[in-house]
Amino acid sequence: MNKPITNHMPTAELQALDAAHHFHPFTDNNDLGKKGARIITRGEGVWLTDSEGQKIIDGMAGLWCVNIGYGRKEMGRVAARQMDELAYYNTFFQTTHVPAIALAAEIAKLAPDGMNHVFFAGSGSEANDTNIRVVRRYWQVKGQPERNVIIARWNGYHGSTMGGGSLGGMKPIHAHGGKIEGIEHIDQPYWWGEGGDMNEADFGLARARQLEDKILEIGADKVAAFIGEPIQGAGGVIIPPATYWPEIQRICDKYGILLIADEVITGFGRTGNWFGSTTFGIKPDIMTIAKGLSSGYAPIGGSILSDEVASVVYEGGELFHGYTYSGHPVAAAVALENLRIMQEEKIVDHVRDVAHPALKEEWDKLVDHPMVGEAKLVGLMGSIALTPNKEKRAKFASEEGKVGYRCRERCFANNLIMRHVGDRMIIAPPLVITPEEIKEMMTRARKSLDECYKGLLDDGMFVAKED
Ligand SMILES: *Cc1c(COP(=O)(O)O)cnc(C)c1O
């Protein structure tokens, strides 16, 4: 037998094997193969360790998911116990099991009133694929099968399966493999980048009213649902103007269109409430959940349906849809333990009362930095816009994302994980982060910004694009 691949192998050897055999998602694999991927070996709280022994602050909670932080031993114990007892059984053909029952009930307890039915999936992408079927089926059962168009937003993110990627509004994703039929997009409520001369409030209304225009263009009798993230995450932590969601809600209500809130990131405490819908006053018919549901300790996602949506779909008999791992017992037990920890340790209160205020104080100050335009933060989900000219909200002359990438590289070198989306820098640390850790994170962020700024000046890149 070949020797086992362990943490004790030299980094270069592991990197070579990784480059030879591991096709990384959302990665230029040729490029990474030449550089070598950074190998993460341990996690504890908000801290990661790499194969060289460097300690890194994870300002992104993995991929926005490790809400309770890394290294919680209870999670492993629960998984082991569940595997011993019942490692797998399905929920398709008139069977169920305790973890799926308990988790569905617990989610219903935490979800907004009237949201009491959970369809399990293995991920957020799968859950959004489920949503496409559920809303189309809903209208079939109601006798309006021609109502099948779903309206979403450009630069929204709903996963990268064919369904999830089609709901998302990311053109590079559509370019690789196409887009399914019956999905239309409207513009995003991104004031800093697209607001022009409008004030934020008017812009929020204008972008929401594109939904009404689109409904009228398609015909209200053909529109099944609208889907949006309360805060766009992967699109760059775009926090909408306060006027946006109430207007979207009004329009959905007026035309009787189902509202799907994709809570994959905003769910389970990220915004300082259990759900982003509460933070923004949204009354969804369906919510997509994943990520923080298990804090990333096991892959699991799902769709929470309102009583009304569930009762209509149930009335139609069997929905021909399901995943082998829908409600997987180990993943469900792990998610349930995560929700127990979240509640017992009052982690949502910690976000609202401790971590958010501590980060907000430091985050807001970033606008003093010469290359930071706006700095936005809701709960523990924030972004800054990098710009060569704040007053004009100017873009850089260089290709969009180049400056963001350089900034991210400085963060990485300074052992801080902070992502870039175009020329925005984004942050979403584990929800358990302490004020001391926030200080350290912000010290590293400042240092990285300073170094990036100096590099741009040295390379003659601190220059605005002509408009
Ligand atoms: C990550 C994400 C998804 C996709 O979830 P996966 O588990 O990666 O499939 C869907 N919606 C939103 C808002 C996300 O952030």
PDB file of C-alpha atoms and ligand atoms in Angstrom, residues 63-64 122-126 128 157-160 229 231 233-234 262-265 288 290-291, ligand 1:
ATOM      1  CA  LEU A  63     -16.896  29.832   3.300  1.00  0.00           C
ATOM      2  CA  TRP A  64     -19.201  31.854   5.583  1.00  0.00           C
ATOM      3  CA  GLY A 122     -26.954  18.247   1.030  1.00  0.00           C
ATOM      4  CA  SER A 123     -26.053  21.853   0.241  1.00  0.00           C
ATOM      5  CA  GLY A 124     -27.360  25.316  -0.519  1.00  0.00           C
ATOM      6  CA  SER A 125     -27.183  24.716  -4.259  1.00  0.00           C
ATOM      7  CA  GLU A 126     -29.290  21.585  -3.985  1.00  0.00           C
ATOM      8  CA  ASN A 128     -32.231  26.071  -4.397  1.00  0.00           C
ATOM      9  CA  TYR A 157     -25.416  33.948  -5.793  1.00  0.00           C
ATOM     10  CA  HIS A 158     -27.543  30.871  -5.274  1.00  0.00           C
ATOM     11  CA  GLY A 159     -25.029  28.081  -5.725  1.00  0.00           C
ATOM     12  CA  SER A 160     -23.378  26.446  -8.691  1.00  0.00           C
ATOM     13  CA  GLU A 229     -30.329  36.979  -0.623  1.00  0.00           C
ATOM     14  CA  ILE A 231     -27.630  40.579   1.791  1.00  0.00           C
ATOM     15  CA  GLY A 233     -22.767  37.533  -0.019  1.00  0.00           C
ATOM     16  CA  ALA A 234     -20.575  36.172  -2.798  1.00  0.00           C
ATOM     17  CA  ASP A 262     -31.846  32.686   0.224  1.00  0.00           C
ATOM     18  CA  GLU A 263     -30.605  32.613   3.818  1.00  0.00           C
ATOM     19  CA  VAL A 264     -27.655  30.317   3.188  1.00  0.00           C
ATOM     20  CA  ILE A 265     -25.257  32.944   4.551  1.00  0.00           C
ATOM     21  CA  THR A 288     -32.948  28.433   1.664  1.00  0.00           C
ATOM     22  CA  ALA A 290     -27.171  25.572   4.523  1.00  0.00           C
ATOM     23  CA  LYS A 291     -23.718  26.744   5.693  1.00  0.00           C
TER      24      LYS A 291
HETATM   25  C1  LIG B   1     -22.985  29.375  -0.649  1.00  0.00           C
HETATM   26  C2  LIG B   1     -24.311  29.792  -1.096  1.00  0.00           C
HETATM   27  C3  LIG B   1     -25.145  28.916  -1.792  1.00  0.00           C
HETATM   28  C4  LIG B   1     -24.698  27.562  -2.236  1.00  0.00           C
HETATM   29  O1  LIG B   1     -24.453  26.699  -1.187  1.00  0.00           O
HETATM   30  P1  LIG B   1     -23.539  25.397  -1.442  1.00  0.00           P
HETATM   31  O2  LIG B   1     -23.628  24.683  -0.138  1.00  0.00           O
HETATM   32  O3  LIG B   1     -22.175  25.895  -1.795  1.00  0.00           O
HETATM   33  O4  LIG B   1     -24.143  24.652  -2.560  1.00  0.00           O
HETATM   34  C5  LIG B   1     -26.418  29.330  -2.097  1.00  0.00           C
HETATM   35  N1  LIG B   1     -26.854  30.552  -1.745  1.00  0.00           N
HETATM   36  C6  LIG B   1     -26.074  31.413  -1.096  1.00  0.00           C
HETATM   37  C7  LIG B   1     -26.626  32.744  -0.704  1.00  0.00           C
HETATM   38  C8  LIG B   1     -24.768  31.090  -0.770  1.00  0.00           C
HETATM   39  O5  LIG B   1     -23.980  31.961  -0.172  1.00  0.00           O
END
